[in-house]
Coordinates of C-alpha atoms in Angstrom, one line a residue:
X1 CA 13.5 19.3 17.8
X2 CA 11.4 16.1 17.9
X3 CA 11.5 15.0 21.6
X4 CA 10.0 11.6 22.4
X5 CA 8.1 11.2 25.6
X6 CA 8.6 8.4 28.1
X7 CA 6.3 5.4 27.8
X8 CA 3.4 6.1 30.1
X9 CA 2.1 2.5 30.3
X10 CA 2.2 0.5 33.5
X11 CA 3.5 -2.8 32.0
X12 CA 6.1 -3.8 29.5
X13 CA 4.8 -4.2 26.0
X14 CA 6.1 -5.4 22.6
X15 CA 5.2 -3.7 19.3
X16 CA 6.1 -5.5 16.0
X17 CA 5.9 -3.6 12.7
X18 CA 5.8 -5.7 9.6
X19 CA 6.8 -4.3 6.2
X20 CA 5.9 -6.9 3.6
X21 CA 7.2 -5.8 0.3
X22 CA 7.0 -7.0 -3.3
X23 CA 10.7 -7.8 -3.4
X24 CA 12.0 -7.4 0.2
X25 CA 10.4 -7.5 3.6
X26 CA 11.4 -6.6 7.1
X27 CA 10.4 -6.3 10.7
X28 CA 11.1 -3.7 13.4
X29 CA 10.3 -4.0 17.0
X30 CA 10.1 -1.8 20.1
X31 CA 9.9 -3.0 23.7
X32 CA 7.9 -0.3 25.6
X33 CA 9.3 0.0 29.1
X34 CA 7.4 2.1 31.7
X35 CA 9.2 5.4 32.3
X36 CA 11.6 4.9 29.4
X37 CA 11.8 6.6 26.0
X38 CA 10.9 4.1 23.3
X39 CA 13.6 3.0 20.9
X40 CA 12.9 1.0 17.7
X41 CA 15.2 -1.8 16.6
X42 CA 15.3 -3.9 13.5
X43 CA 15.4 -7.6 13.2
X44 CA 18.8 -8.3 11.6
X45 CA 19.1 -12.1 11.5
X46 CA 17.2 -14.4 9.2
X47 CA 17.8 -18.1 8.3
X48 CA 20.3 -18.7 5.5
X49 CA 21.3 -15.0 5.6
X50 CA 25.1 -15.6 5.6
X51 CA 25.9 -12.1 6.7
X52 CA 24.3 -10.6 9.8
X53 CA 23.2 -7.0 9.7
X54 CA 20.9 -6.9 6.7
X55 CA 17.5 -5.7 8.0
X56 CA 15.4 -7.2 5.2
X57 CA 14.9 -10.6 3.5
X58 CA 13.8 -11.5 0.0
X59 CA 10.0 -11.9 -0.4
X60 CA 10.6 -15.3 -2.1
X61 CA 8.9 -18.6 -1.3
X62 CA 8.9 -22.1 -2.6
X63 CA 6.0 -24.5 -2.4
X64 CA 5.9 -28.2 -3.2
X65 CA 3.3 -29.7 -5.5
X66 CA 1.0 -30.4 -2.5
X67 CA 1.0 -26.7 -1.5
X68 CA 3.4 -27.1 1.4
X69 CA 5.8 -24.3 2.1
X70 CA 9.4 -25.5 1.7
X71 CA 11.8 -22.5 1.7
X72 CA 11.5 -18.7 2.3
X73 CA 13.8 -15.7 2.0
X74 CA 17.5 -16.2 1.9
X75 CA 17.2 -19.9 2.1
X76 CA 15.2 -19.8 -1.2
X77 CA 18.2 -18.2 -2.9
X78 CA 20.7 -21.0 -2.3
X79 CA 21.9 -22.8 -5.4
X80 CA 21.1 -26.3 -3.9
X81 CA 17.5 -25.1 -3.3
X82 CA 17.1 -24.1 -6.9
X83 CA 18.4 -27.5 -8.0
X84 CA 16.1 -29.3 -5.5
X85 CA 13.1 -27.2 -6.6
X86 CA 13.7 -28.1 -10.3
X87 CA 14.1 -31.8 -9.5
X88 CA 11.0 -32.0 -7.2
X89 CA 8.7 -29.6 -9.2
X90 CA 8.5 -26.9 -6.6
X91 CA 6.7 -23.6 -7.4
X92 CA 8.7 -20.5 -6.9
X93 CA 6.8 -17.4 -5.8
X94 CA 8.0 -13.9 -6.5
X95 CA 6.1 -10.6 -6.6
X96 CA 3.2 -12.5 -5.1
X97 CA 2.2 -9.4 -3.1
X98 CA 0.9 -7.9 -6.4
X99 CA -1.9 -10.5 -6.4
X100 CA -3.4 -8.3 -3.6
X101 CA -3.4 -5.1 -5.7
X102 CA -6.7 -3.2 -6.0
X103 CA -8.2 -3.5 -9.5
X104 CA -8.7 0.3 -9.6
X105 CA -5.0 1.0 -9.8
X106 CA -3.8 1.9 -13.3
X107 CA -2.1 -1.2 -14.5
X108 CA -2.4 -1.5 -18.2
X109 CA 1.2 -2.6 -18.3
X110 CA 0.6 -5.6 -16.0
X111 CA -1.9 -8.4 -16.0
X112 CA -2.5 -11.3 -13.7
X113 CA -0.6 -13.6 -16.2
X114 CA 2.5 -11.4 -15.8
X115 CA 2.7 -12.2 -12.1
X116 CA 4.0 -15.7 -11.2
X117 CA 0.9 -17.8 -10.4
X118 CA 0.0 -18.9 -6.9
X119 CA 0.4 -22.6 -6.0
X120 CA -2.6 -24.7 -6.9
X121 CA -5.2 -24.5 -4.2
X122 CA -3.6 -21.5 -2.5
X123 CA -5.2 -18.0 -2.3
X124 CA -3.1 -14.9 -1.8
X125 CA -4.5 -14.7 1.8
X126 CA -3.1 -18.2 2.5
X127 CA 0.3 -17.3 1.0
X128 CA 0.4 -14.2 3.0
X129 CA -0.5 -16.2 6.1
X130 CA 2.5 -18.5 5.5
X131 CA 4.8 -15.6 5.0
X132 CA 3.6 -13.8 8.2
X133 CA 4.0 -17.0 10.2
X134 CA 7.6 -17.2 8.9
X135 CA 8.4 -13.5 9.7
X136 CA 6.9 -13.8 13.2
X137 CA 9.1 -16.8 13.9
X138 CA 12.1 -14.9 12.8
X139 CA 11.2 -11.9 15.0
X140 CA 10.5 -14.3 18.0
X141 CA 13.8 -16.0 17.6
X142 CA 15.8 -12.8 17.3
X143 CA 14.1 -11.1 20.3
X144 CA 14.5 -14.3 22.5
X145 CA 18.2 -14.4 21.6
X146 CA 18.7 -10.7 22.3
X147 CA 17.1 -10.5 25.7
X148 CA 16.8 -12.5 28.9
X149 CA 14.1 -15.2 28.8
X150 CA 11.9 -13.4 31.3
X151 CA 11.5 -10.4 29.0
X152 CA 10.0 -12.5 26.2
X153 CA 7.7 -14.3 28.7
X154 CA 6.4 -11.0 29.9
X155 CA 5.5 -9.6 26.5
X156 CA 4.6 -12.5 24.2
X157 CA 0.8 -12.7 25.0
X158 CA -0.3 -9.2 24.3
X159 CA 1.9 -8.1 21.3
X160 CA 0.7 -5.0 19.4
X161 CA 1.1 -5.3 15.6
X162 CA 1.4 -2.7 12.9
X163 CA 1.2 -3.7 9.2
X164 CA 2.2 -1.3 6.5
X165 CA 0.8 -1.4 2.9
X166 CA 1.0 0.7 -0.2
X167 CA -0.9 4.0 -0.4
X168 CA -3.3 2.5 -2.9
X169 CA -4.3 -0.4 -0.8
X170 CA -7.6 0.2 0.9
X171 CA -10.1 -1.5 3.2
X172 CA -10.5 -4.6 1.1
X173 CA -6.8 -5.2 1.2
X174 CA -6.6 -4.5 4.9
X175 CA -9.5 -7.0 5.4
X176 CA -7.5 -9.7 3.6
X177 CA -4.3 -8.9 5.5
X178 CA -6.2 -9.0 8.8
X179 CA -7.6 -12.4 7.8
X180 CA -4.1 -13.7 7.1
X181 CA -2.9 -12.4 10.4
X182 CA -5.7 -14.3 12.3
X183 CA -5.0 -17.4 10.3
X184 CA -1.3 -17.2 11.2
X185 CA -2.3 -17.2 14.8
X186 CA -0.9 -13.8 15.7
X187 CA -4.1 -12.6 17.2
X188 CA -7.5 -14.3 17.9
X189 CA -10.5 -13.5 15.6
X190 CA -12.2 -11.4 18.4
X191 CA -12.8 -7.7 18.9
X192 CA -9.9 -7.7 21.4
X193 CA -7.6 -9.5 19.0
X194 CA -8.5 -7.1 16.1
X195 CA -7.8 -4.1 18.3
X196 CA -4.2 -5.3 18.6
X197 CA -3.6 -4.9 14.8
X198 CA -3.2 -1.5 13.1
X199 CA -2.6 -0.6 9.5
X200 CA -0.5 2.2 8.1
X201 CA 0.3 3.4 4.6
X202 CA 3.9 3.1 3.5
X203 CA 3.9 6.8 2.7
X204 CA 2.9 7.8 6.2
X205 CA 5.3 5.3 7.8
X206 CA 8.0 6.8 5.5
X207 CA 7.2 10.3 6.7
X208 CA 7.6 9.3 10.3
X209 CA 11.0 7.8 9.5
X210 CA 12.2 10.8 7.6
X211 CA 11.2 13.3 10.2
X212 CA 12.6 11.2 13.0
X213 CA 15.8 10.8 11.1
X214 CA 16.1 14.5 10.2
X215 CA 14.9 16.2 13.4
X216 CA 16.1 14.1 16.2
X217 CA 19.7 15.2 15.5
X218 CA 18.8 18.8 16.6
X219 CA 16.5 21.7 16.0
X220 CA 15.6 22.0 12.2
X221 CA 16.4 25.3 10.4
X222 CA 12.9 26.8 10.9
X223 CA 13.9 29.8 8.7
X224 CA 14.5 27.3 5.9
X225 CA 11.4 25.3 6.7
X226 CA 8.9 27.8 7.9
X227 CA 5.4 27.0 9.3
X228 CA 3.0 25.6 6.8
X229 CA 5.5 24.6 4.2
X230 CA 4.9 21.3 2.4
X231 CA 6.8 18.1 2.1
X232 CA 6.3 15.1 -0.2
X233 CA 7.5 11.6 0.7
X234 CA 8.3 9.3 -2.2
X235 CA 8.6 5.6 -1.2
X236 CA 10.1 3.9 -4.3
X237 CA 9.6 0.2 -3.6
X238 CA 9.7 -3.0 -5.5
X239 CA 6.1 -3.0 -6.7
X240 CA 4.7 0.4 -6.1
X241 CA 5.7 4.1 -6.0
X242 CA 3.9 5.8 -3.2
X243 CA 3.6 9.5 -2.8
X244 CA 2.3 11.3 0.3
X245 CA 2.1 15.1 0.7
X246 CA 1.9 17.0 4.0
X247 CA 2.2 20.5 5.5
X248 CA 4.5 20.7 8.5
X249 CA 4.4 22.7 11.7
X250 CA 6.9 23.0 14.6
X251 CA 6.6 23.5 18.4
X252 CA 5.3 20.9 18.6
X253 CA 6.2 19.0 15.4
X254 CA 3.0 17.9 13.5
X255 CA 1.9 17.2 10.0
X256 CA -1.4 17.4 8.1
X257 CA -2.0 15.6 4.8
X258 CA -2.8 18.1 2.1
X259 CA -3.5 16.0 -0.9
X260 CA -4.9 12.5 -1.6
X261 CA -2.1 9.9 -1.3
X262 CA -1.0 8.5 -4.7
X263 CA 0.1 5.0 -5.7
X264 CA 1.6 3.8 -9.0
X265 CA 2.4 0.3 -10.0
X266 CA 5.8 1.2 -11.4
X267 CA 8.3 0.0 -8.8
X268 CA 11.7 -1.5 -9.4
X269 CA 10.3 -4.9 -10.5
X270 CA 8.9 -3.3 -13.6
X271 CA 12.3 -1.9 -14.5
X272 CA 13.7 -5.4 -14.2
X273 CA 10.8 -6.8 -16.3
X274 CA 11.5 -4.3 -19.1
X275 CA 15.2 -5.3 -18.9
X276 CA 14.1 -9.0 -19.4
X277 CA 12.1 -7.9 -22.4
X278 CA 15.1 -6.2 -23.8
X279 CA 17.2 -9.4 -23.4
X280 CA 14.7 -12.0 -24.4
X281 CA 15.2 -13.6 -27.8
X282 CA 11.9 -15.5 -28.0
X283 CA 9.8 -12.3 -28.5
X284 CA 9.2 -11.3 -32.1
X285 CA 9.8 -7.7 -33.0
X286 CA 6.1 -6.6 -33.1
X287 CA 5.4 -7.9 -29.6
X288 CA 8.3 -6.0 -27.9
X289 CA 7.5 -2.7 -26.1
X290 CA 7.4 0.4 -28.2
X291 CA 10.5 1.7 -26.4
X292 CA 12.6 -1.0 -28.0
X293 CA 12.5 0.2 -31.6
X294 CA 15.9 -0.4 -33.3
X295 CA 16.9 -3.8 -34.6
X296 CA 20.2 -3.4 -32.6
X297 CA 18.1 -3.1 -29.4
X298 CA 15.6 -5.8 -30.1
X299 CA 16.2 -9.4 -28.9
X300 CA 19.7 -8.6 -27.6
X301 CA 20.6 -12.2 -27.2
X302 CA 18.5 -13.8 -30.0
X303 CA 20.4 -16.6 -31.7
X304 CA 23.1 -16.8 -29.0
X305 CA 23.6 -19.7 -26.6
X306 CA 22.4 -17.3 -23.8
X307 CA 18.9 -17.0 -25.3
X308 CA 17.3 -19.9 -23.3
X309 CA 14.7 -18.9 -20.8
X310 CA 16.9 -20.2 -17.9
X311 CA 19.9 -18.1 -19.1
X312 CA 17.7 -15.1 -19.6
X313 CA 16.4 -15.4 -16.1
X314 CA 19.9 -15.7 -14.7
X315 CA 21.1 -12.7 -16.6
X316 CA 18.0 -10.7 -15.6
X317 CA 18.7 -11.5 -11.9
X318 CA 22.3 -10.3 -12.3
X319 CA 21.0 -7.1 -13.8
X320 CA 18.6 -6.7 -11.0
X321 CA 21.2 -7.2 -8.3
X322 CA 24.1 -5.2 -9.7
X323 CA 23.7 -3.3 -12.9
X324 CA 20.4 -1.6 -12.1
X325 CA 21.5 0.4 -9.1
X326 CA 24.8 1.6 -10.7
X327 CA 23.3 3.1 -13.9
X328 CA 23.9 6.8 -13.7
X329 CA 24.7 8.2 -17.2
X330 CA 22.9 7.7 -20.5
X331 CA 26.1 8.3 -22.4
X332 CA 28.0 5.5 -20.6
X333 CA 27.4 1.8 -21.4
X334 CA 26.2 -0.6 -18.9
X335 CA 27.5 -4.2 -18.3
X336 CA 25.9 -7.4 -17.1
X337 CA 28.0 -10.4 -16.1
X338 CA 26.9 -13.4 -18.2
X339 CA 29.8 -15.8 -17.8
X340 CA 33.5 -16.3 -17.1
X341 CA 36.2 -13.9 -18.2
X342 CA 36.9 -16.3 -21.2
X343 CA 33.4 -15.7 -22.6
X344 CA 33.5 -13.6 -25.8
X345 CA 30.8 -13.2 -28.5
X346 CA 31.3 -10.0 -30.6
X347 CA 28.1 -10.6 -32.5
X348 CA 26.1 -10.1 -29.2
X349 CA 28.3 -7.5 -27.5
X350 CA 29.7 -10.0 -25.0
X351 CA 33.4 -9.5 -24.0
X352 CA 35.3 -11.0 -21.1
X353 CA 32.0 -12.5 -19.8
X354 CA 30.1 -9.2 -19.8
X355 CA 27.2 -8.2 -22.0
X356 CA 27.4 -4.5 -23.1
X357 CA 24.3 -2.4 -23.3
X358 CA 24.2 1.2 -24.4
X359 CA 23.4 3.9 -21.8
X360 CA 20.3 4.9 -23.9
X361 CA 19.0 1.3 -23.7
X362 CA 19.2 0.9 -20.0
X363 CA 18.1 4.4 -19.0
X364 CA 15.0 4.0 -21.1
X365 CA 14.0 1.1 -18.9
X366 CA 13.4 3.7 -16.1
X367 CA 11.4 6.2 -18.1
X368 CA 7.9 4.9 -17.1
X369 CA 8.8 4.8 -13.5
X370 CA 10.3 8.3 -13.4
X371 CA 7.3 9.6 -15.3
X372 CA 4.9 7.9 -12.9
X373 CA 6.5 9.7 -9.9
X374 CA 6.4 13.1 -11.7
X375 CA 2.8 12.7 -12.8
X376 CA 1.7 11.5 -9.4
X377 CA 3.4 14.5 -7.8
X378 CA 1.8 17.0 -10.2
X379 CA -1.6 15.5 -9.5
X380 CA -1.1 15.8 -5.8
X381 CA 0.2 19.4 -6.1
X382 CA -3.0 20.4 -7.8
X383 CA -4.8 19.6 -4.5
X384 CA -2.2 21.0 -2.1
X385 CA -3.0 24.4 -0.5
X386 CA 0.7 24.9 0.6
X387 CA 3.9 25.3 -1.4
X388 CA 6.0 22.1 -1.5
X389 CA 9.6 22.9 -0.5
X390 CA 11.1 19.5 0.3
X391 CA 10.9 15.9 -1.1
X392 CA 12.2 12.7 0.6
X393 CA 13.1 9.7 -1.5
X394 CA 13.1 6.4 0.4
X395 CA 12.8 2.7 -0.3
X396 CA 14.9 0.2 -2.1
X397 CA 14.3 1.6 -5.5
X398 CA 15.4 5.0 -4.2
X399 CA 18.9 3.6 -4.1
X400 CA 19.0 3.7 -7.9
X401 CA 21.4 6.4 -9.0
X402 CA 19.6 7.0 -12.3
X403 CA 16.1 7.4 -10.6
X404 CA 17.7 9.8 -8.1
X405 CA 19.4 11.9 -10.8
X406 CA 16.2 12.2 -12.9
X407 CA 14.0 13.1 -9.9
X408 CA 16.6 15.5 -8.5
X409 CA 16.8 17.3 -11.8
X410 CA 13.0 17.6 -12.0
X411 CA 12.5 18.8 -8.4
X412 CA 15.4 21.3 -8.7
X413 CA 13.6 22.8 -11.7
X414 CA 10.6 23.2 -9.4
X415 CA 12.5 24.9 -6.6
X416 CA 12.2 21.8 -4.4
X417 CA 15.0 20.2 -2.4
X418 CA 15.2 16.4 -2.8
X419 CA 17.1 14.3 -0.3
X420 CA 17.6 10.6 0.6
X421 CA 17.8 10.1 4.4
X422 CA 20.3 7.7 6.0
X423 CA 22.4 6.3 3.2
X424 CA 23.2 2.7 4.1
X425 CA 23.6 1.2 0.7
X426 CA 26.8 -0.7 0.9
X427 CA 28.3 -3.5 -1.2
X428 CA 27.9 -7.1 0.2
X429 CA 29.2 -10.4 -1.1
X430 CA 26.7 -12.9 -2.2
X431 CA 28.4 -16.1 -3.5
X432 CA 30.7 -15.0 -6.3
X433 CA 28.8 -11.9 -7.2
X434 CA 29.4 -8.6 -5.5
X435 CA 26.0 -6.9 -5.3
X436 CA 24.6 -3.8 -3.8
X437 CA 22.0 -4.7 -1.3
X438 CA 18.5 -3.8 -2.7
X439 CA 17.6 -2.9 0.8
X440 CA 18.9 0.4 -0.4
X441 CA 18.7 3.8 1.2
X442 CA 16.6 4.0 4.4
X443 CA 16.8 0.3 4.4
X444 CA 14.2 -0.1 7.2
X445 CA 12.4 3.2 6.8
X446 CA 8.9 1.8 6.6
X447 CA 8.9 -0.6 9.6
X448 CA 10.9 1.9 11.7
X449 CA 8.5 4.7 10.6
X450 CA 5.6 2.5 11.6
X451 CA 6.9 2.3 15.1
X452 CA 7.5 6.1 15.2
X453 CA 3.8 6.5 14.1
X454 CA 2.7 4.5 17.2
X455 CA 5.0 6.4 19.5
X456 CA 5.0 10.0 18.0
X457 CA 1.7 10.0 15.9
X458 CA 2.8 13.1 14.0
X459 CA 0.0 13.1 11.4
X460 CA -3.0 15.0 12.7
X461 CA -5.3 14.9 9.7
X462 CA -5.7 12.9 6.5
X463 CA -7.3 13.5 3.1
X464 CA -9.9 11.4 1.4
X465 CA -8.5 9.7 -1.7
X466 CA -11.9 9.4 -3.6
X467 CA -15.5 10.4 -3.2
X468 CA -17.6 8.0 -1.1
X469 CA -21.4 7.8 -0.9
X470 CA -24.4 5.7 -1.5
X471 CA -27.2 5.2 -4.1
X472 CA -30.8 6.1 -3.1
X473 CA -34.2 6.8 -4.5
X474 CA -34.8 10.6 -4.4
X475 CA -38.2 12.3 -4.0
X476 CA -39.4 13.4 -7.5
X477 CA -39.1 17.1 -8.1
X478 CA -41.0 18.1 -11.2
X479 CA -39.0 21.3 -11.4
X480 CA -35.7 19.4 -11.7
X481 CA -35.0 18.7 -15.3
X482 CA -32.8 15.7 -14.4
X483 CA -35.8 14.2 -12.6
X484 CA -38.1 14.9 -15.5
X485 CA -35.7 13.4 -18.0
X486 CA -35.8 10.2 -16.0
X487 CA -39.6 10.1 -15.8
X488 CA -39.8 6.5 -17.1
X489 CA -37.9 5.3 -14.1
X490 CA -40.2 6.9 -11.5
X491 CA -42.1 4.6 -9.1
X492 CA -44.2 4.7 -6.0
X493 CA -42.5 3.8 -2.8
X494 CA -43.9 1.4 -0.2
X495 CA -45.2 4.4 1.8
X496 CA -46.8 6.2 -1.1
X497 CA -44.1 8.6 -2.2
X498 CA -43.1 9.1 -5.9
X499 CA -39.3 8.6 -6.2
X500 CA -36.6 8.5 -8.9
X501 CA -33.9 5.8 -8.4
X502 CA -30.2 5.7 -8.9
X503 CA -29.4 9.1 -7.4
X504 CA -26.0 9.4 -5.7
X505 CA -25.7 10.9 -2.2
X506 CA -22.1 11.9 -1.4
X507 CA -20.9 11.4 2.1
X508 CA -17.2 12.2 1.8
X509 CA -15.8 14.2 -1.2
X510 CA -12.4 13.5 -2.6
X511 CA -9.9 15.9 -1.0
X512 CA -11.9 16.3 2.2
X513 CA -9.7 16.6 5.2
X514 CA -10.5 14.9 8.6
X515 CA -8.9 14.3 11.9
X516 CA -9.7 11.3 14.0
X517 CA -12.7 13.0 15.6
X518 CA -14.4 14.3 12.5
X519 CA -17.6 12.5 11.5
X520 CA -19.3 12.3 8.1
X521 CA -23.0 11.6 8.3
X522 CA -25.4 10.0 5.8
X523 CA -29.0 10.6 6.9
X524 CA -31.3 7.7 6.2
X525 CA -35.1 7.3 6.3
X526 CA -35.9 3.6 6.7
X527 CA -39.6 2.7 6.0
X528 CA -41.4 -0.4 7.3
X529 CA -44.9 -1.7 7.8
X530 CA -44.1 -3.5 11.1
X531 CA -41.5 -2.9 13.7
X532 CA -40.0 -6.3 13.2
X533 CA -38.7 -5.2 9.8
X534 CA -36.2 -3.1 11.6
X535 CA -33.4 -5.5 12.3
X536 CA -29.9 -6.0 10.9
X537 CA -29.5 -3.7 7.9
X538 CA -26.7 -2.9 5.4
X539 CA -25.9 0.3 3.6
X540 CA -23.7 -0.2 0.5
X541 CA -21.0 2.4 0.3
X542 CA -19.9 3.3 -3.2
X543 CA -16.6 4.7 -4.3
X544 CA -16.4 7.2 -7.2
X545 CA -13.0 7.6 -8.9
X546 CA -14.1 9.7 -11.8
X547 CA -13.3 13.3 -12.8
X548 CA -16.6 15.0 -11.6
X549 CA -16.3 16.9 -8.4
X550 CA -20.0 16.4 -7.7
X551 CA -21.4 13.2 -9.2
X552 CA -25.2 13.1 -9.1
X553 CA -26.2 9.8 -10.6
X554 CA -24.7 6.3 -10.3
X555 CA -25.6 5.4 -13.9
X556 CA -23.7 8.4 -15.3
X557 CA -20.0 7.7 -15.7
X558 CA -21.0 4.3 -14.4
X559 CA -17.5 2.8 -14.8
X560 CA -16.1 5.2 -12.2
X561 CA -18.4 3.7 -9.5
X562 CA -17.6 0.6 -7.5
X563 CA -18.8 -0.9 -4.3
X564 CA -16.3 -0.1 -1.5
X565 CA -18.0 -1.9 1.4
X566 CA -21.3 -2.5 3.2
X567 CA -21.9 -0.9 6.6
X568 CA -23.9 -3.3 8.7
X569 CA -25.9 -2.0 11.7
X570 CA -28.6 -3.1 14.1
X571 CA -31.8 -1.0 14.2
X572 CA -33.8 -3.0 16.7
X573 CA -33.1 -0.8 19.7
X574 CA -33.8 2.3 17.6
X575 CA -37.2 1.0 16.4
X576 CA -38.6 0.6 19.9
X577 CA -39.8 4.2 20.2
X578 CA -41.4 4.4 16.7
X579 CA -45.1 5.3 16.4
X580 CA -47.2 4.3 13.3
X581 CA -48.2 6.8 10.6
X582 CA -50.9 6.6 8.0
X583 CA -49.7 5.8 4.4
X584 CA -49.6 8.5 1.8
X585 CA -50.9 8.8 -1.7
X586 CA -54.3 7.3 -1.0
X587 CA -52.8 4.0 0.1
X588 CA -54.6 2.1 2.9
X589 CA -52.7 1.2 6.1
X590 CA -50.0 2.4 8.4
X591 CA -46.2 2.5 8.2
X592 CA -43.3 3.3 10.4
X593 CA -40.3 5.4 9.4
X594 CA -37.0 5.4 11.2
X595 CA -34.6 8.3 10.7
X596 CA -31.0 7.5 11.5
X597 CA -27.5 8.8 10.6
X598 CA -24.9 6.4 9.4
X599 CA -21.6 7.9 10.5
X600 CA -18.3 7.3 8.7
X601 CA -14.9 8.4 10.0
X602 CA -11.6 8.2 8.1
X603 CA -9.3 10.4 10.1
X604 CA -7.5 7.4 11.5
X605 CA -5.6 4.9 9.3
X606 CA -8.8 2.8 8.8
X607 CA -12.4 3.6 8.1
X608 CA -14.8 3.2 11.0
X609 CA -18.6 3.4 11.2
X610 CA -21.5 4.0 13.7
X611 CA -25.2 4.4 13.5
X612 CA -27.0 7.2 15.4
X613 CA -30.6 8.1 16.1
X614 CA -32.5 10.5 18.4
X615 CA -35.3 9.9 20.8
X616 CA -36.9 13.1 22.3
X617 CA -33.9 15.0 21.1
X618 CA -31.3 12.8 22.8
X619 CA -28.9 11.1 20.4
X620 CA -27.9 7.4 20.8
X621 CA -25.0 5.9 19.0
X622 CA -24.3 2.2 18.2
X623 CA -21.3 0.5 16.6
X624 CA -21.5 -0.5 13.0
X625 CA -19.4 -3.1 11.2
X626 CA -17.7 -2.4 7.8
X627 CA -17.6 -5.4 5.5
X628 CA -15.4 -4.8 2.4
X629 CA -16.0 -6.1 -1.1
X630 CA -12.8 -7.9 -1.9
X631 CA -13.7 -8.1 -5.6

């Protein structure tokens, strides 16, 4: 049984967890009271919501032509707002989170032009800042209305924040999110302010939610889930499909990551996008996706009065809010409401105001997403050292009956049990349309799980998602055929050593496992002719995402290398103890050489760095700063 401890702090503290999603976002909070067991809660009230109790709001925003934020969330869905936006030329933002996506993620099916553009003069960081400000105001209002005034006054100044992000988001995206948080005024841009913000992958947050949901009700069947068995968490969201794989232990309950986390850009918005392509009449046959091959399927509404872009958008929205989640049988037709009961058009399969689509048509819309989950799982399983016996499906897209049925069938064939924790998907009324809330199953799994991470911290080790290292000039070895083959690149270093450039020094290998204390060291020999040369230095850290398990040269498989970040450190203190040495190779003069270790740690949810050196056998460490390349 997962038993939470009482909060050991001396003062009351508020923790806010933000889940900013491609289609929906939410906030959970926990007021830590000294001596009490922490209990997470969800923010359940947002402006324009209409019905209290929904834990999430749409990630939709309107800006005017001057770049001023006008409407957000439920207020942006109102009919009168849509009319005002059209009249006044407002810009509607949907899926804007995908502008943050790392370029290394496989995304041949999506380009920047496919995502609604940002308002003129606005970067994705500034849009994110506006959205964070709005969410924080919602949380502030909700908490103030739920508790006596003195409670808010006692917790408002030192709030701890957790921000979740897809598994594929890395340091560069965390850096952008952190900048947006500081611009929004949630924390100051100081070391103390930065320490109040933590990041967590959606996969790990989902694990904490699932385990809390499953195990707090009683002692799990340890005969069914013995020590060391594996579990995979599939967070099927609006933009991404995130898979995280762990081994589990009991007494006490803990988890270790056993494979690199996976992330695929095949969330529910891409099913909706493919549905729109099916409906659109303006696309010629040869430009439609290969999946839409028959003339009956192509341009479903071409030539009808429903083929205008505005009508296509409306019908696509109806598909997204109703039809998509109910699809469960490829042999049964699906229907999309397109008008009143008097609407009939037999030429376009419209009867009683509903467009009829064959089951084969609509289920094919899910194929790429289903395949993405299965392929990601298979890739993870190739790294795992434990058998996988359980899979959890969470996230709004996890409410899809068809996605569930396809994944359940696959996992059953693998001897793996698939489950969806906390079914809360219930019909709600929105205007004249009955819809199923896209919040879906485990409607607040990620922000609640983020709070559980802070309180329970069940994951004890994590796995490197790629190989990380740096480029350097290696000492020439005439017996090394690789060095000899690169003879034309040899050169004499400043201290008289013959070296060959563009060698790769691995620091962390893909699949390496680390806890929060484990250090990965990169020894450096820094030459200089005078001590004053040893000041602020930077070490570029490269990321290798290719297929080689041991890359040796940065100009081989060059496209698989990219700059992850620069580690910046100060060597002035370390240089104080240096003594001069005579130059080598017949060169005249003296030089200094400073030997240091750059230390990288990734066992926590963010990379961290230090620099270390020894004087008379005693090691000294100094903090280093990581600056990510956001391009």
